[in-house]
Amino acid sequence: MPADEALRNTEQLVALRPDVLGDVEHAVGNLLQRMHHVARAARDELGAPGERLQATLDELEQLLGLFFDYVSPVALELRPTAAARVAESLAAQLRGHGAEVTIDTAAAPPVLADPRTLSRSFTLLGQAAASAWDRLPVVIATAADASGERVELTVRAALPSAPLSAPGALATAVARRLIELQGGELIERPNPACACAVVLPVAG
């Protein structure tokens, strides 16, 4: 059996066309808009049950948005970026979701990354942190690894973080995908005081 035929028999491959994906996203957006209108009417009419319906719809909308993030094609423009700037970008996202962040920056070489895509991945990590690291003291430590080929941004929380919600877990999965596309890695640590590490290649 040819190798490509064996691959087709073991992999479920889906061809994504950006124009079709855009049409689907538009249709889903229209449906969600109508559902929000119904939910607002139910909230005004029913009180608490209507509020629960609205909360459920908000979570569904967030999950669908993350799904489209996951399947949408990504165009990368990799360029050297200062490690301190990357750490500050991550810190800003975590602060925006309630964490109390300080940065411990060691001397580290510039990393190779796409700033726009990296910023999006940090936005998603911030969304996950909204439930996991809310009002926790967090330290981001930046340093080159032993090989000198990668820079690691380690996120340490002073207290164990809360379990991730379903949207938070999906946001983390999408952030991991975006970081891996840039040749990096998102590592979740088993130690409860060390939530995760973002590892990026050194610009060389």
CSV table of C-alpha atoms in Angstrom, one decimal:
chain,number,residue,atom,x,y,z
A,1,MET,CA,0.0,0.0,0.0
A,2,PRO,CA,1.5,3.4,-0.9
A,3,ALA,CA,2.4,5.6,2.0
A,4,ASP,CA,0.0,8.4,1.0
A,5,GLU,CA,-2.9,5.9,0.9
A,6,ALA,CA,-1.9,4.5,4.3
A,7,LEU,CA,-2.0,8.1,5.6
A,8,ARG,CA,-5.5,8.7,4.2
A,9,ASN,CA,-6.7,5.5,5.9
A,10,THR,CA,-5.4,6.5,9.3
A,11,GLU,CA,-5.9,10.3,9.3
A,12,GLN,CA,-9.1,12.3,9.1
A,13,LEU,CA,-8.0,15.2,6.9
A,14,VAL,CA,-10.2,18.3,6.5
A,15,ALA,CA,-9.5,20.9,3.9
A,16,LEU,CA,-10.3,24.4,5.3
A,17,ARG,CA,-11.1,27.1,2.8
A,18,PRO,CA,-11.0,30.6,4.4
A,19,ASP,CA,-13.9,31.8,2.4
A,20,VAL,CA,-16.2,29.0,3.5
A,21,LEU,CA,-15.0,29.3,7.1
A,22,GLY,CA,-15.8,33.0,6.9
A,23,ASP,CA,-19.3,32.2,5.7
A,24,VAL,CA,-19.9,29.7,8.5
A,25,GLU,CA,-18.6,32.2,11.1
A,26,HIS,CA,-21.0,34.9,9.7
A,27,ALA,CA,-24.0,32.5,9.8
A,28,VAL,CA,-23.1,31.4,13.4
A,29,GLY,CA,-22.8,35.1,14.4
A,30,ASN,CA,-26.3,35.8,13.1
A,31,LEU,CA,-27.7,32.8,14.9
A,32,LEU,CA,-26.0,33.9,18.2
A,33,GLN,CA,-27.4,37.4,17.8
A,34,ARG,CA,-31.0,36.1,17.5
A,35,MET,CA,-30.4,33.8,20.5
A,36,HIS,CA,-29.1,36.8,22.6
A,37,HIS,CA,-32.3,38.7,21.7
A,38,VAL,CA,-34.4,35.8,23.0
A,39,ALA,CA,-32.2,35.5,26.1
A,40,ARG,CA,-32.6,39.2,26.9
A,41,ALA,CA,-36.4,38.9,26.6
A,42,ALA,CA,-36.4,35.7,28.9
A,43,ARG,CA,-34.2,37.5,31.4
A,44,ASP,CA,-36.6,40.4,31.6
A,45,GLU,CA,-39.6,38.1,31.8
A,46,LEU,CA,-38.3,35.2,34.0
A,47,GLY,CA,-35.6,36.8,36.2
A,48,ALA,CA,-33.1,34.1,37.5
A,49,PRO,CA,-33.9,31.4,34.9
A,50,GLY,CA,-33.4,34.0,32.1
A,51,GLU,CA,-30.1,35.1,33.7
A,52,ARG,CA,-28.9,31.4,33.7
A,53,LEU,CA,-30.0,31.2,30.0
A,54,GLN,CA,-27.9,34.3,29.2
A,55,ALA,CA,-24.9,33.0,31.1
A,56,THR,CA,-25.1,29.7,29.2
A,57,LEU,CA,-25.4,31.5,25.9
A,58,ASP,CA,-22.4,33.7,26.8
A,59,GLU,CA,-20.3,30.5,27.5
A,60,LEU,CA,-21.5,28.9,24.2
A,61,GLU,CA,-20.5,32.0,22.3
A,62,GLN,CA,-17.0,32.0,23.9
A,63,LEU,CA,-16.6,28.3,23.1
A,64,LEU,CA,-17.6,28.8,19.4
A,65,GLY,CA,-15.2,31.8,19.1
A,66,LEU,CA,-12.4,29.6,20.4
A,67,PHE,CA,-13.3,26.8,18.0
A,68,PHE,CA,-13.0,29.3,15.1
A,69,ASP,CA,-9.7,30.4,16.5
A,70,TYR,CA,-8.6,26.8,16.5
A,71,VAL,CA,-9.5,26.0,12.9
A,72,SER,CA,-8.7,29.3,11.2
A,73,PRO,CA,-5.6,29.4,9.0
A,74,VAL,CA,-2.7,31.4,10.5
A,75,ALA,CA,-0.2,33.4,8.5
A,76,LEU,CA,3.1,34.0,10.4
A,77,GLU,CA,5.6,36.8,10.1
A,78,LEU,CA,8.4,35.7,12.3
A,79,ARG,CA,10.8,38.4,13.5
A,80,PRO,CA,13.4,38.9,16.3
A,81,THR,CA,11.6,40.2,19.5
A,82,ALA,CA,13.1,41.2,22.8
A,83,ALA,CA,12.4,38.6,25.5
A,84,ALA,CA,11.6,41.4,28.0
A,85,ARG,CA,9.0,42.8,25.6
A,86,VAL,CA,7.4,39.3,25.3
A,87,ALA,CA,7.3,38.9,29.1
A,88,GLU,CA,5.6,42.4,29.4
A,89,SER,CA,3.0,41.4,26.7
A,90,LEU,CA,2.1,38.3,28.7
A,91,ALA,CA,2.0,40.2,32.0
A,92,ALA,CA,-0.4,42.8,30.5
A,93,GLN,CA,-2.8,40.1,29.5
A,94,LEU,CA,-2.7,38.4,32.9
A,95,ARG,CA,-3.1,41.8,34.7
A,96,GLY,CA,-6.1,42.5,32.5
A,97,HIS,CA,-7.8,39.5,34.0
A,98,GLY,CA,-7.2,40.2,37.6
A,99,ALA,CA,-3.8,38.7,38.3
A,100,GLU,CA,-1.1,40.7,40.3
A,101,VAL,CA,1.9,40.2,38.0
A,102,THR,CA,5.6,41.1,38.5
A,103,ILE,CA,8.4,40.3,36.1
A,104,ASP,CA,11.8,38.8,37.0
A,105,THR,CA,13.8,39.2,33.9
A,106,ALA,CA,17.3,37.6,33.6
A,107,ALA,CA,19.5,38.4,30.6
A,108,ALA,CA,18.0,36.6,27.7
A,109,PRO,CA,18.6,36.8,23.9
A,110,PRO,CA,15.8,38.0,21.5
A,111,VAL,CA,13.3,35.3,20.5
A,112,LEU,CA,11.9,34.5,17.0
A,113,ALA,CA,8.2,35.1,17.0
A,114,ASP,CA,5.2,36.6,15.2
A,115,PRO,CA,4.2,39.4,17.5
A,116,ARG,CA,0.5,39.5,16.3
A,117,THR,CA,0.1,35.7,16.8
A,118,LEU,CA,2.0,35.7,20.0
A,119,SER,CA,-0.2,38.5,21.3
A,120,ARG,CA,-3.3,36.5,20.4
A,121,SER,CA,-2.0,33.4,22.3
A,122,PHE,CA,-1.4,35.6,25.4
A,123,THR,CA,-4.9,37.0,25.1
A,124,LEU,CA,-6.2,33.4,25.2
A,125,LEU,CA,-4.0,32.6,28.2
A,126,GLY,CA,-5.4,35.7,29.9
A,127,GLN,CA,-8.9,34.4,29.3
A,128,ALA,CA,-8.0,31.1,30.9
A,129,ALA,CA,-6.4,33.0,33.8
A,130,ALA,CA,-9.7,34.9,34.4
A,131,SER,CA,-10.9,31.8,36.4
A,132,ALA,CA,-7.6,30.2,37.3
A,133,TRP,CA,-5.4,33.1,38.5
A,134,ASP,CA,-7.9,35.7,39.6
A,135,ARG,CA,-6.3,38.1,42.1
A,136,LEU,CA,-3.3,35.7,42.7
A,137,PRO,CA,0.2,37.1,42.9
A,138,VAL,CA,2.0,35.8,39.8
A,139,VAL,CA,5.7,36.1,38.8
A,140,ILE,CA,6.9,35.7,35.2
A,141,ALA,CA,10.6,34.7,35.1
A,142,THR,CA,12.5,35.0,31.8
A,143,ALA,CA,15.7,33.2,31.1
A,144,ALA,CA,17.6,31.3,28.4
A,145,ASP,CA,17.6,27.5,28.8
A,146,ALA,CA,20.7,25.4,29.2
A,147,SER,CA,21.1,24.8,25.5
A,148,GLY,CA,21.1,28.5,24.7
A,149,GLU,CA,18.7,27.8,21.8
A,150,ARG,CA,15.4,28.7,23.6
A,151,VAL,CA,14.1,31.2,26.0
A,152,GLU,CA,11.7,30.2,28.7
A,153,LEU,CA,9.0,32.4,30.3
A,154,THR,CA,7.9,30.7,33.5
A,155,VAL,CA,4.7,31.7,35.1
A,156,ARG,CA,4.7,31.1,38.9
A,157,ALA,CA,1.7,31.6,41.1
A,158,ALA,CA,2.1,32.2,44.8
A,159,LEU,CA,-0.9,29.9,45.5
A,160,PRO,CA,-2.3,26.9,43.6
A,161,SER,CA,-4.6,28.1,40.8
A,162,ALA,CA,-8.2,27.1,40.6
A,163,PRO,CA,-9.2,24.4,38.0
A,164,LEU,CA,-9.8,25.7,34.5
A,165,SER,CA,-13.3,26.1,33.3
A,166,ALA,CA,-14.3,24.4,29.9
A,167,PRO,CA,-13.7,27.7,28.0
A,168,GLY,CA,-10.5,28.3,29.9
A,169,ALA,CA,-9.2,24.8,29.0
A,170,LEU,CA,-10.1,25.4,25.3
A,171,ALA,CA,-8.5,28.8,25.3
A,172,THR,CA,-5.3,27.2,26.7
A,173,ALA,CA,-5.4,24.6,23.9
A,174,VAL,CA,-5.7,27.2,21.2
A,175,ALA,CA,-2.9,29.3,22.8
A,176,ARG,CA,-0.7,26.2,22.8
A,177,ARG,CA,-1.4,25.6,19.0
A,178,LEU,CA,-0.5,29.2,18.2
A,179,ILE,CA,2.7,29.0,20.2
A,180,GLU,CA,3.7,25.7,18.6
A,181,LEU,CA,3.1,27.2,15.1
A,182,GLN,CA,6.0,29.6,15.9
A,183,GLY,CA,8.4,26.8,16.9
A,184,GLY,CA,7.7,27.2,20.6
A,185,GLU,CA,6.0,25.2,23.3
A,186,LEU,CA,3.5,25.8,26.1
A,187,ILE,CA,4.4,23.6,29.0
A,188,GLU,CA,2.0,23.0,31.9
A,189,ARG,CA,3.8,22.2,35.1
A,190,PRO,CA,2.7,19.6,37.6
A,191,ASN,CA,4.0,21.7,40.5
A,192,PRO,CA,0.9,23.8,41.7
A,193,ALA,CA,3.1,26.8,42.4
A,194,CYS,CA,4.4,26.9,38.8
A,195,ALA,CA,1.4,27.1,36.4
A,196,CYS,CA,3.1,27.0,33.0
A,197,ALA,CA,6.0,28.0,30.8
A,198,VAL,CA,6.1,29.6,27.4
A,199,VAL,CA,9.2,28.5,25.5
A,200,LEU,CA,10.3,30.2,22.3
A,201,PRO,CA,13.2,29.7,20.0
A,202,VAL,CA,16.1,32.2,20.1
A,203,ALA,CA,16.4,34.4,17.1
A,204,GLY,CA,19.6,33.4,15.4
